[in-house]
Amino acid sequence: MNFTYPKNEKLKSKITIGLLFSEGKSVSKYPLRLVYYSGALGNPEKSDEKIKMGVSVSKKHFKKAVDRNYFKRVLRETYRLNKHLLIDNLDQPHAFMFFYQSKDRLSYEEINTKTIQLFEKFIAQNSKKPFPESDSSLENK
């Protein structure tokens, strides 16, 4: 397993970020939220990566940059250690924005647990869509 967060996985494209917020979907697990967009990302010549990930912490909840930066570091670390959950279950490129949306100061362990639950919820939500025949088999019973 590759537990890295290389530069080519970082979400930096303004176009992709715009797509995320205009056409993206969302999944939440308090206090975390994952906004995602599936489809072609950026330059097709460099489309070897399956994931583009960005992190964000609200200035509304954490006024001091020191606090925001701490939670961004924690989010990046939990993503880095658990990204295999996403990569193993994706069939096309995705762009993600990972948010911390609370004034509550959770510990690293709690955030890591919530991240795993959030990624599993995302996988469960998106694994239903590619397999419509499983839904129709339930209707026939």
Tab-separated table of C-alpha atoms in Angstrom:
chain	number	residue	atom	x	y	z
A	1	MET	CA	0.000	0.000	0.000
A	2	ASN	CA	1.145	3.494	-0.811
A	3	PHE	CA	0.573	5.821	2.154
A	4	THR	CA	1.632	9.058	0.473
A	5	TYR	CA	-0.060	12.300	-0.480
A	6	PRO	CA	1.942	13.389	-3.532
A	7	LYS	CA	1.677	16.708	-5.290
A	8	ASN	CA	-0.239	15.224	-8.242
A	9	GLU	CA	-3.060	14.161	-5.864
A	10	LYS	CA	-3.610	17.660	-4.503
A	11	LEU	CA	-6.644	19.505	-5.783
A	12	LYS	CA	-5.449	22.848	-7.168
A	13	SER	CA	-7.351	23.423	-10.403
A	14	LYS	CA	-9.847	26.284	-10.178
A	15	ILE	CA	-11.898	24.652	-12.922
A	16	THR	CA	-12.153	21.360	-11.020
A	17	ILE	CA	-12.941	23.149	-7.758
A	18	GLY	CA	-15.681	25.077	-9.574
A	19	LEU	CA	-17.110	21.801	-10.905
A	20	LEU	CA	-17.051	20.362	-7.394
A	21	PHE	CA	-19.225	23.119	-6.005
A	22	SER	CA	-21.521	23.529	-8.994
A	23	GLU	CA	-22.119	19.884	-9.976
A	24	GLY	CA	-20.654	17.882	-7.102
A	25	LYS	CA	-22.476	15.715	-4.607
A	26	SER	CA	-21.923	15.495	-0.898
A	27	VAL	CA	-21.771	12.930	1.890
A	28	SER	CA	-21.467	13.793	5.592
A	29	LYS	CA	-20.473	12.184	8.844
A	30	TYR	CA	-20.476	14.784	11.610
A	31	PRO	CA	-18.261	16.864	11.786
A	32	LEU	CA	-16.786	15.907	8.408
A	33	ARG	CA	-18.181	16.454	4.923
A	34	LEU	CA	-16.905	15.100	1.628
A	35	VAL	CA	-17.922	16.877	-1.573
A	36	TYR	CA	-17.099	14.854	-4.670
A	37	TYR	CA	-17.277	15.036	-8.429
A	38	SER	CA	-16.731	12.037	-10.680
A	39	GLY	CA	-15.579	12.277	-14.238
A	40	ALA	CA	-12.680	13.636	-16.258
A	41	LEU	CA	-10.337	15.797	-14.221
A	42	GLY	CA	-8.181	18.491	-15.767
A	43	ASN	CA	-5.620	17.601	-18.397
A	44	PRO	CA	-6.393	14.223	-20.074
A	45	GLU	CA	-2.666	13.645	-20.748
A	46	LYS	CA	-2.012	13.611	-16.998
A	47	SER	CA	-5.103	11.613	-16.041
A	48	ASP	CA	-3.147	8.729	-14.496
A	49	GLU	CA	-4.253	9.665	-10.975
A	50	LYS	CA	-7.635	8.458	-9.770
A	51	ILE	CA	-8.062	11.030	-6.984
A	52	LYS	CA	-7.658	14.747	-6.491
A	53	MET	CA	-8.147	15.761	-2.858
A	54	GLY	CA	-8.370	19.125	-1.155
A	55	VAL	CA	-8.996	19.955	2.498
A	56	SER	CA	-10.707	22.927	4.092
A	57	VAL	CA	-11.474	24.201	7.580
A	58	SER	CA	-13.931	27.040	8.095
A	59	LYS	CA	-12.671	30.436	9.197
A	60	LYS	CA	-16.103	30.903	10.743
A	61	HIS	CA	-15.415	28.144	13.288
A	62	PHE	CA	-11.669	28.659	13.817
A	63	LYS	CA	-10.646	32.307	13.715
A	64	LYS	CA	-6.931	31.678	14.255
A	65	ALA	CA	-4.918	30.376	11.311
A	66	VAL	CA	-2.940	28.181	13.704
A	67	ASP	CA	-6.099	26.265	14.611
A	68	ARG	CA	-7.261	25.963	10.986
A	69	ASN	CA	-3.836	24.722	9.900
A	70	TYR	CA	-3.791	22.123	12.680
A	71	PHE	CA	-7.115	20.626	11.570
A	72	LYS	CA	-6.064	20.748	7.899
A	73	ARG	CA	-2.928	18.766	8.812
A	74	VAL	CA	-5.062	16.237	10.693
A	75	LEU	CA	-7.477	15.902	7.742
A	76	ARG	CA	-4.603	15.384	5.293
A	77	GLU	CA	-3.060	12.772	7.570
A	78	THR	CA	-6.300	10.820	8.034
A	79	TYR	CA	-6.876	10.947	4.279
A	80	ARG	CA	-3.320	9.765	3.599
A	81	LEU	CA	-3.690	6.762	5.900
A	82	ASN	CA	-7.178	5.780	4.687
A	83	LYS	CA	-7.161	6.694	0.996
A	84	HIS	CA	-6.805	3.017	0.068
A	85	LEU	CA	-10.502	2.646	0.997
A	86	LEU	CA	-11.388	5.099	-1.773
A	87	ILE	CA	-8.850	4.012	-4.389
A	88	ASP	CA	-9.802	0.331	-4.161
A	89	ASN	CA	-13.468	1.142	-4.835
A	90	LEU	CA	-13.218	3.789	-7.574
A	91	ASP	CA	-13.546	2.945	-11.237
A	92	GLN	CA	-13.164	6.465	-12.640
A	93	PRO	CA	-11.323	9.636	-11.582
A	94	HIS	CA	-12.834	11.628	-8.729
A	95	ALA	CA	-12.213	15.039	-7.224
A	96	PHE	CA	-12.840	15.429	-3.496
A	97	MET	CA	-12.981	18.321	-1.075
A	98	PHE	CA	-12.746	17.281	2.555
A	99	PHE	CA	-14.263	19.688	5.134
A	100	TYR	CA	-14.119	19.957	8.909
A	101	GLN	CA	-17.402	21.648	9.829
A	102	SER	CA	-17.647	22.145	13.545
A	103	LYS	CA	-16.404	24.257	16.412
A	104	ASP	CA	-15.850	21.048	18.368
A	105	ARG	CA	-12.179	20.202	18.762
A	106	LEU	CA	-12.114	16.448	18.268
A	107	SER	CA	-8.971	14.438	18.929
A	108	TYR	CA	-6.958	12.872	16.124
A	109	GLU	CA	-8.324	9.406	16.953
A	110	GLU	CA	-11.929	10.622	16.770
A	111	ILE	CA	-11.307	12.383	13.447
A	112	ASN	CA	-9.602	9.276	12.062
A	113	THR	CA	-12.575	7.105	13.069
A	114	LYS	CA	-15.030	9.579	11.512
A	115	THR	CA	-12.923	9.679	8.328
A	116	ILE	CA	-13.109	5.905	7.960
A	117	GLN	CA	-16.880	5.997	8.552
A	118	LEU	CA	-17.241	8.825	6.014
A	119	PHE	CA	-15.245	6.964	3.347
A	120	GLU	CA	-17.290	3.799	3.965
A	121	LYS	CA	-20.505	5.806	3.664
A	122	PHE	CA	-19.261	7.290	0.373
A	123	ILE	CA	-18.395	3.810	-0.940
A	124	ALA	CA	-21.787	2.412	0.091
A	125	GLN	CA	-23.582	5.337	-1.548
A	126	ASN	CA	-21.675	5.033	-4.811
A	127	SER	CA	-21.469	1.262	-5.093
A	128	LYS	CA	-25.266	1.106	-5.516
A	129	LYS	CA	-25.249	3.253	-8.662
A	130	PRO	CA	-23.042	1.096	-10.956
A	131	PHE	CA	-25.076	-2.043	-10.206
A	132	PRO	CA	-28.701	-1.287	-11.113
A	133	GLU	CA	-29.446	-4.974	-11.724
A	134	SER	CA	-29.081	-5.676	-7.985
A	135	ASP	CA	-31.863	-3.157	-7.268
A	136	SER	CA	-34.135	-4.667	-9.923
A	137	SER	CA	-33.620	-8.156	-8.507
A	138	LEU	CA	-35.040	-6.903	-5.202
A	139	GLU	CA	-38.130	-5.569	-6.966
A	140	ASN	CA	-38.797	-8.918	-8.660
A	141	LYS	CA	-38.997	-10.807	-5.361
